[in-house]
PDB file of C-alpha atoms in Angstrom:
ATOM      1  CA  ALA A1189     313.365  72.064 159.470  1.00  0.00           C
ATOM      2  CA  LEU A1190     309.796  72.174 157.696  1.00  0.00           C
ATOM      3  CA  ARG A1191     310.024  76.110 156.456  1.00  0.00           C
ATOM      4  CA  TRP A1192     308.575  75.057 153.107  1.00  0.00           C
ATOM      5  CA  SER A1193     305.363  73.981 154.926  1.00  0.00           C
ATOM      6  CA  GLU A1194     305.075  76.770 158.035  1.00  0.00           C
ATOM      7  CA  ARG A1195     302.474  78.688 156.016  1.00  0.00           C
ATOM      8  CA  GLY A1196     300.204  75.822 154.996  1.00  0.00           C
ATOM      9  CA  MET A1197     299.743  74.872 150.991  1.00  0.00           C
ATOM     10  CA  CYS A1198     301.117  78.262 149.301  1.00  0.00           C
ATOM     11  CA  ILE A1199     303.579  78.731 146.354  1.00  0.00           C
ATOM     12  CA  GLY A1200     306.828  77.508 147.742  1.00  0.00           C
ATOM     13  CA  SER A1201     304.985  74.293 149.525  1.00  0.00           C
ATOM     14  CA  TRP A1202     303.745  73.346 145.953  1.00  0.00           C
ATOM     15  CA  TRP A1203     306.975  74.233 144.280  1.00  0.00           C
ATOM     16  CA  CYS A1204     308.800  71.437 146.982  1.00  0.00           C
ATOM     17  CA  ALA A1205     306.004  68.961 146.423  1.00  0.00           C
ATOM     18  CA  THR A1206     306.253  69.445 142.480  1.00  0.00           C
ATOM     19  CA  LYS A1207     309.738  68.674 142.656  1.00  0.00           C
ATOM     20  CA  MET A1208     309.394  65.829 144.962  1.00  0.00           C
ATOM     21  CA  TYR A1209     306.887  64.500 142.492  1.00  0.00           C
ATOM     22  CA  VAL A1210     309.152  65.000 139.831  1.00  0.00           C
ATOM     23  CA  CYS A1211     312.042  63.176 141.250  1.00  0.00           C
ATOM     24  CA  THR A1212     309.536  60.096 142.400  1.00  0.00           C
ATOM     25  CA  PHE A1213     307.954  60.504 138.337  1.00  0.00           C
ATOM     26  CA  ILE A1214     311.700  60.288 136.488  1.00  0.00           C
ATOM     27  CA  ALA A1215     312.720  57.565 139.348  1.00  0.00           C
ATOM     28  CA  ALA A1216     309.568  55.174 138.680  1.00  0.00           C
ATOM     29  CA  LEU A1217     310.394  55.789 134.668  1.00  0.00           C
ATOM     30  CA  ALA A1218     313.838  54.534 135.013  1.00  0.00           C
ATOM     31  CA  TRP A1219     313.037  51.582 136.821  1.00  0.00           C
ATOM     32  CA  VAL A1220     310.749  50.514 134.319  1.00  0.00           C
ATOM     33  CA  TRP A1221     312.817  50.960 131.621  1.00  0.00           C
ATOM     34  CA  TYR A1222     315.456  49.541 132.940  1.00  0.00           C
ATOM     35  CA  LEU A1223     313.569  46.258 134.189  1.00  0.00           C
ATOM     36  CA  TRP A1224     311.674  46.419 130.675  1.00  0.00           C
ATOM     37  CA  ARG A1225     315.252  46.294 129.093  1.00  0.00           C
ATOM     38  CA  THR A1226     316.460  43.751 130.986  1.00  0.00           C
ATOM     39  CA  THR A1227     314.254  40.937 131.735  1.00  0.00           C
ATOM     40  CA  THR A1228     312.199  40.915 128.409  1.00  0.00           C
ATOM     41  CA  ARG A1229     312.835  39.690 125.072  1.00  0.00           C
ATOM     42  CA  PRO A1230     312.041  41.799 122.149  1.00  0.00           C
ATOM     43  CA  GLY A1231     308.482  41.878 121.444  1.00  0.00           C
ATOM     44  CA  GLU A1232     307.522  40.315 124.367  1.00  0.00           C
ATOM     45  CA  VAL A1233     305.836  43.054 126.137  1.00  0.00           C
ATOM     46  CA  SER A1234     304.824  45.915 124.680  1.00  0.00           C
ATOM     47  CA  PRO A1235     305.945  49.700 125.659  1.00  0.00           C
ATOM     48  CA  GLY A1236     302.232  50.418 125.625  1.00  0.00           C
ATOM     49  CA  LEU A1237     301.534  48.236 128.756  1.00  0.00           C
ATOM     50  CA  LEU A1238     304.268  49.194 130.319  1.00  0.00           C
ATOM     51  CA  ILE A1239     303.554  52.771 130.068  1.00  0.00           C
ATOM     52  CA  SER A1240     300.176  52.237 131.196  1.00  0.00           C
ATOM     53  CA  VAL A1241     301.443  50.407 134.155  1.00  0.00           C
ATOM     54  CA  TRP A1242     304.069  53.278 134.872  1.00  0.00           C
ATOM     55  CA  PHE A1243     301.341  56.143 134.569  1.00  0.00           C
ATOM     56  CA  ALA A1244     298.837  54.384 137.044  1.00  0.00           C
ATOM     57  CA  ALA A1245     301.634  53.286 139.406  1.00  0.00           C
ATOM     58  CA  GLY A1246     304.096  55.972 139.453  1.00  0.00           C
ATOM     59  CA  THR A1247     301.742  59.163 138.835  1.00  0.00           C
ATOM     60  CA  VAL A1248     298.231  58.505 139.503  1.00  0.00           C
ATOM     61  CA  SER A1249     298.812  56.655 142.661  1.00  0.00           C
ATOM     62  CA  VAL A1250     301.426  58.989 143.808  1.00  0.00           C
ATOM     63  CA  GLY A1251     299.312  62.188 143.207  1.00  0.00           C
ATOM     64  CA  CYS A1252     296.371  60.318 145.634  1.00  0.00           C
ATOM     65  CA  CYS A1253     298.924  59.340 148.205  1.00  0.00           C
ATOM     66  CA  SER A1254     300.207  63.214 148.690  1.00  0.00           C
ATOM     67  CA  LEU A1255     296.849  64.355 148.501  1.00  0.00           C
ATOM     68  CA  CYS A1256     295.737  61.954 151.381  1.00  0.00           C
ATOM     69  CA  ASN A1257     298.796  62.396 153.380  1.00  0.00           C
ATOM     70  CA  TYR A1258     298.277  65.901 153.452  1.00  0.00           C
ATOM     71  CA  ALA A1259     294.671  65.421 154.333  1.00  0.00           C
ATOM     72  CA  MET A1260     295.700  63.293 157.229  1.00  0.00           C
ATOM     73  CA  VAL A1261     297.971  65.487 158.906  1.00  0.00           C
ATOM     74  CA  GLN A1262     295.506  68.195 158.858  1.00  0.00           C
ATOM     75  CA  LEU A1263     293.292  65.581 160.415  1.00  0.00           C
ATOM     76  CA  TRP A1264     296.044  65.079 163.237  1.00  0.00           C
ATOM     77  CA  ILE A1265     296.314  68.656 163.797  1.00  0.00           C
ATOM     78  CA  TRP A1266     292.842  69.279 164.118  1.00  0.00           C
ATOM     79  CA  MET A1267     292.591  66.506 166.587  1.00  0.00           C
ATOM     80  CA  ASP A1268     295.152  68.137 168.800  1.00  0.00           C
ATOM     81  CA  PRO A1269     297.320  70.884 167.834  1.00  0.00           C
ATOM     82  CA  TYR A1270     300.133  70.628 170.467  1.00  0.00           C
ATOM     83  CA  CYS A1271     300.914  66.927 169.628  1.00  0.00           C
ATOM     84  CA  TYR A1272     300.723  65.631 165.830  1.00  0.00           C
ATOM     85  CA  ILE A1273     302.799  63.420 163.612  1.00  0.00           C
ATOM     86  CA  THR A1274     305.172  66.577 162.301  1.00  0.00           C
ATOM     87  CA  TYR A1275     305.437  68.230 165.611  1.00  0.00           C
ATOM     88  CA  PRO A1276     305.628  65.310 168.142  1.00  0.00           C
ATOM     89  CA  ALA A1277     306.454  67.712 171.161  1.00  0.00           C
ATOM     90  CA  ASP A1278     303.341  68.566 173.403  1.00  0.00           C
ATOM     91  CA  ARG A1279     305.728  70.413 176.163  1.00  0.00           C
ATOM     92  CA  TRP A1280     308.049  71.953 173.782  1.00  0.00           C
ATOM     93  CA  PRO A1281     310.467  74.212 174.680  1.00  0.00           C
ATOM     94  CA  ASP A1282     309.705  74.198 178.388  1.00  0.00           C
ATOM     95  CA  GLY A1283     309.684  70.521 179.085  1.00  0.00           C
ATOM     96  CA  TYR A1284     309.786  66.864 177.675  1.00  0.00           C
ATOM     97  CA  THR A1285     307.356  65.426 175.333  1.00  0.00           C
ATOM     98  CA  SER A1286     304.504  63.322 177.674  1.00  0.00           C
ATOM     99  CA  GLY A1287     304.426  59.630 177.281  1.00  0.00           C
ATOM    100  CA  LYS A1288     300.617  60.212 175.809  1.00  0.00           C
ATOM    101  CA  CYS A1289     302.373  62.296 172.828  1.00  0.00           C
ATOM    102  CA  ILE A1290     304.924  59.587 172.143  1.00  0.00           C
ATOM    103  CA  THR A1291     301.887  56.920 172.145  1.00  0.00           C
ATOM    104  CA  VAL A1292     299.886  59.244 169.958  1.00  0.00           C
ATOM    105  CA  ASN A1293     302.740  59.891 167.597  1.00  0.00           C
ATOM    106  CA  LEU A1294     303.546  56.197 167.120  1.00  0.00           C
ATOM    107  CA  VAL A1295     299.908  55.533 166.432  1.00  0.00           C
ATOM    108  CA  GLN A1296     299.831  58.413 163.941  1.00  0.00           C
ATOM    109  CA  TRP A1297     302.703  57.318 162.148  1.00  0.00           C
ATOM    110  CA  VAL A1298     301.181  53.618 161.886  1.00  0.00           C
ATOM    111  CA  LEU A1299     297.811  54.786 160.875  1.00  0.00           C
ATOM    112  CA  THR A1300     298.788  57.218 158.151  1.00  0.00           C
ATOM    113  CA  ALA A1301     301.454  54.931 156.275  1.00  0.00           C
ATOM    114  CA  GLY A1302     299.062  52.216 156.742  1.00  0.00           C
ATOM    115  CA  ILE A1303     295.995  53.441 155.426  1.00  0.00           C
ATOM    116  CA  ILE A1304     297.414  55.515 152.641  1.00  0.00           C
ATOM    117  CA  GLU A1305     299.502  52.726 151.339  1.00  0.00           C
ATOM    118  CA  GLU A1306     296.835  50.153 151.447  1.00  0.00           C
ATOM    119  CA  SER A1307     294.193  52.535 150.099  1.00  0.00           C
ATOM    120  CA  PHE A1308     295.824  53.402 146.903  1.00  0.00           C
ATOM    121  CA  LYS A1309     297.483  50.468 145.590  1.00  0.00           C
ATOM    122  CA  PHE A1310     296.376  49.688 142.153  1.00  0.00           C
TER     123      PHE A1310
END
């Protein structure tokens, strides 16, 4: 399922992340353009202001979040190489996942999303 990331940050994983980033970049641009065309009167909001907001929110922020997310996943792997956010099965394939691992994964999902989302709002 995660073949693109099995070897860490190699060419394949960088290419996959780049494609996801480009899709996010284009979607943010399309959304800002749509909102600008449908909610403002001509001359009310300059395109330069929208471009600066779009660049900061849709580009710089997403890039920072991507790097921070990768670093946090590496931290979780370092803390427990058998039970972490993208591999939530400490006894696989021989047995069921333990309750401790499920709890650790729950905390990791909440912390990863919360810390990254709240840290990079600008």
